[in-house]
Amino acid sequence: MKPSLSSQLRPPSVLFDTEHGRQRLVTVALRLAEGTPMMPQPYERMLLQFVRGSLTLDEVIARLEVREHE
C-alpha cells in the first residue's frame, strides 16, 4: 500500500526530538510564510525567537511586560 501524501509531507519525527531539529523546522516554516498572510505577527515572531534559542524565557517575559505597559 502506498503512503498517503500527508504522511509523505510530514517531517521525520527525529526533527521534533532535538532542539536543533525544532529550530530548523521553525526556520523553514518562517521562510514558507514570508510575504504571505500567514506571516507571524510581531509577538509571534518574538516567541519563535525563543523557540530558536535566540531569546531566553526571561527576555521574552521582559518584552511582553514592556508591551503590556505601552
PDB file of C-alpha atoms in Angstrom, residues 9-70:
ATOM      1  CA  LEU A   9       4.955  15.629   3.639  1.00  0.00           C
ATOM      2  CA  ARG A  10       5.246  15.141   7.395  1.00  0.00           C
ATOM      3  CA  PRO A  11       8.807  15.781   8.632  1.00  0.00           C
ATOM      4  CA  PRO A  12      10.565  12.836  10.243  1.00  0.00           C
ATOM      5  CA  SER A  13       9.880  12.629  13.973  1.00  0.00           C
ATOM      6  CA  VAL A  14      13.605  12.949  14.639  1.00  0.00           C
ATOM      7  CA  LEU A  15      13.263  16.662  13.800  1.00  0.00           C
ATOM      8  CA  PHE A  16      10.872  17.057  16.725  1.00  0.00           C
ATOM      9  CA  ASP A  17      13.109  15.111  19.092  1.00  0.00           C
ATOM     10  CA  THR A  18      16.021  17.547  19.224  1.00  0.00           C
ATOM     11  CA  GLU A  19      16.269  21.259  19.876  1.00  0.00           C
ATOM     12  CA  HIS A  20      18.272  21.725  16.674  1.00  0.00           C
ATOM     13  CA  GLY A  21      15.597  19.883  14.681  1.00  0.00           C
ATOM     14  CA  ARG A  22      12.811  22.044  16.120  1.00  0.00           C
ATOM     15  CA  GLN A  23      14.821  25.186  15.349  1.00  0.00           C
ATOM     16  CA  ARG A  24      15.247  24.043  11.743  1.00  0.00           C
ATOM     17  CA  LEU A  25      11.501  23.436  11.430  1.00  0.00           C
ATOM     18  CA  VAL A  26      10.731  26.939  12.740  1.00  0.00           C
ATOM     19  CA  THR A  27      13.165  28.455  10.241  1.00  0.00           C
ATOM     20  CA  VAL A  28      11.618  26.547   7.330  1.00  0.00           C
ATOM     21  CA  ALA A  29       8.082  27.490   8.398  1.00  0.00           C
ATOM     22  CA  LEU A  30       9.024  31.175   8.617  1.00  0.00           C
ATOM     23  CA  ARG A  31      10.594  31.112   5.172  1.00  0.00           C
ATOM     24  CA  LEU A  32       7.494  29.479   3.698  1.00  0.00           C
ATOM     25  CA  ALA A  33       5.201  32.058   5.317  1.00  0.00           C
ATOM     26  CA  GLU A  34       7.318  35.077   4.359  1.00  0.00           C
ATOM     27  CA  GLY A  35       5.307  37.642   2.404  1.00  0.00           C
ATOM     28  CA  THR A  36       2.004  35.812   2.914  1.00  0.00           C
ATOM     29  CA  PRO A  37      -0.924  36.426   5.265  1.00  0.00           C
ATOM     30  CA  MET A  38       0.445  33.521   7.321  1.00  0.00           C
ATOM     31  CA  MET A  39       3.500  35.603   8.301  1.00  0.00           C
ATOM     32  CA  PRO A  40       3.699  35.681  12.115  1.00  0.00           C
ATOM     33  CA  GLN A  41       2.736  38.850  13.963  1.00  0.00           C
ATOM     34  CA  PRO A  42       5.490  40.648  15.937  1.00  0.00           C
ATOM     35  CA  TYR A  43       4.669  38.921  19.246  1.00  0.00           C
ATOM     36  CA  GLU A  44       4.587  35.538  17.479  1.00  0.00           C
ATOM     37  CA  ARG A  45       7.999  36.215  15.929  1.00  0.00           C
ATOM     38  CA  MET A  46       9.328  37.005  19.391  1.00  0.00           C
ATOM     39  CA  LEU A  47       8.061  33.675  20.712  1.00  0.00           C
ATOM     40  CA  LEU A  48       9.627  31.927  17.733  1.00  0.00           C
ATOM     41  CA  GLN A  49      12.945  33.590  18.593  1.00  0.00           C
ATOM     42  CA  PHE A  50      12.602  31.878  21.965  1.00  0.00           C
ATOM     43  CA  VAL A  51      11.922  28.528  20.273  1.00  0.00           C
ATOM     44  CA  ARG A  52      15.001  29.039  18.105  1.00  0.00           C
ATOM     45  CA  GLY A  53      17.076  29.741  21.188  1.00  0.00           C
ATOM     46  CA  SER A  54      17.731  33.386  20.268  1.00  0.00           C
ATOM     47  CA  LEU A  55      15.892  34.673  23.358  1.00  0.00           C
ATOM     48  CA  THR A  56      15.751  33.392  26.906  1.00  0.00           C
ATOM     49  CA  LEU A  57      12.447  32.986  28.726  1.00  0.00           C
ATOM     50  CA  ASP A  58      13.348  35.978  30.925  1.00  0.00           C
ATOM     51  CA  GLU A  59      13.887  38.125  27.810  1.00  0.00           C
ATOM     52  CA  VAL A  60      10.502  37.090  26.399  1.00  0.00           C
ATOM     53  CA  ILE A  61       8.753  37.915  29.682  1.00  0.00           C
ATOM     54  CA  ALA A  62      10.506  41.289  29.923  1.00  0.00           C
ATOM     55  CA  ARG A  63       9.468  42.217  26.376  1.00  0.00           C
ATOM     56  CA  LEU A  64       5.880  41.153  26.981  1.00  0.00           C
ATOM     57  CA  GLU A  65       5.752  43.247  30.164  1.00  0.00           C
ATOM     58  CA  VAL A  66       7.035  46.297  28.274  1.00  0.00           C
ATOM     59  CA  ARG A  67       4.343  45.810  25.622  1.00  0.00           C
ATOM     60  CA  GLU A  68       1.703  45.489  28.342  1.00  0.00           C
ATOM     61  CA  HIS A  69       2.606  48.927  29.728  1.00  0.00           C
ATOM     62  CA  GLU A  70       2.602  50.698  26.350  1.00  0.00           C
TER      63      GLU A  70
END
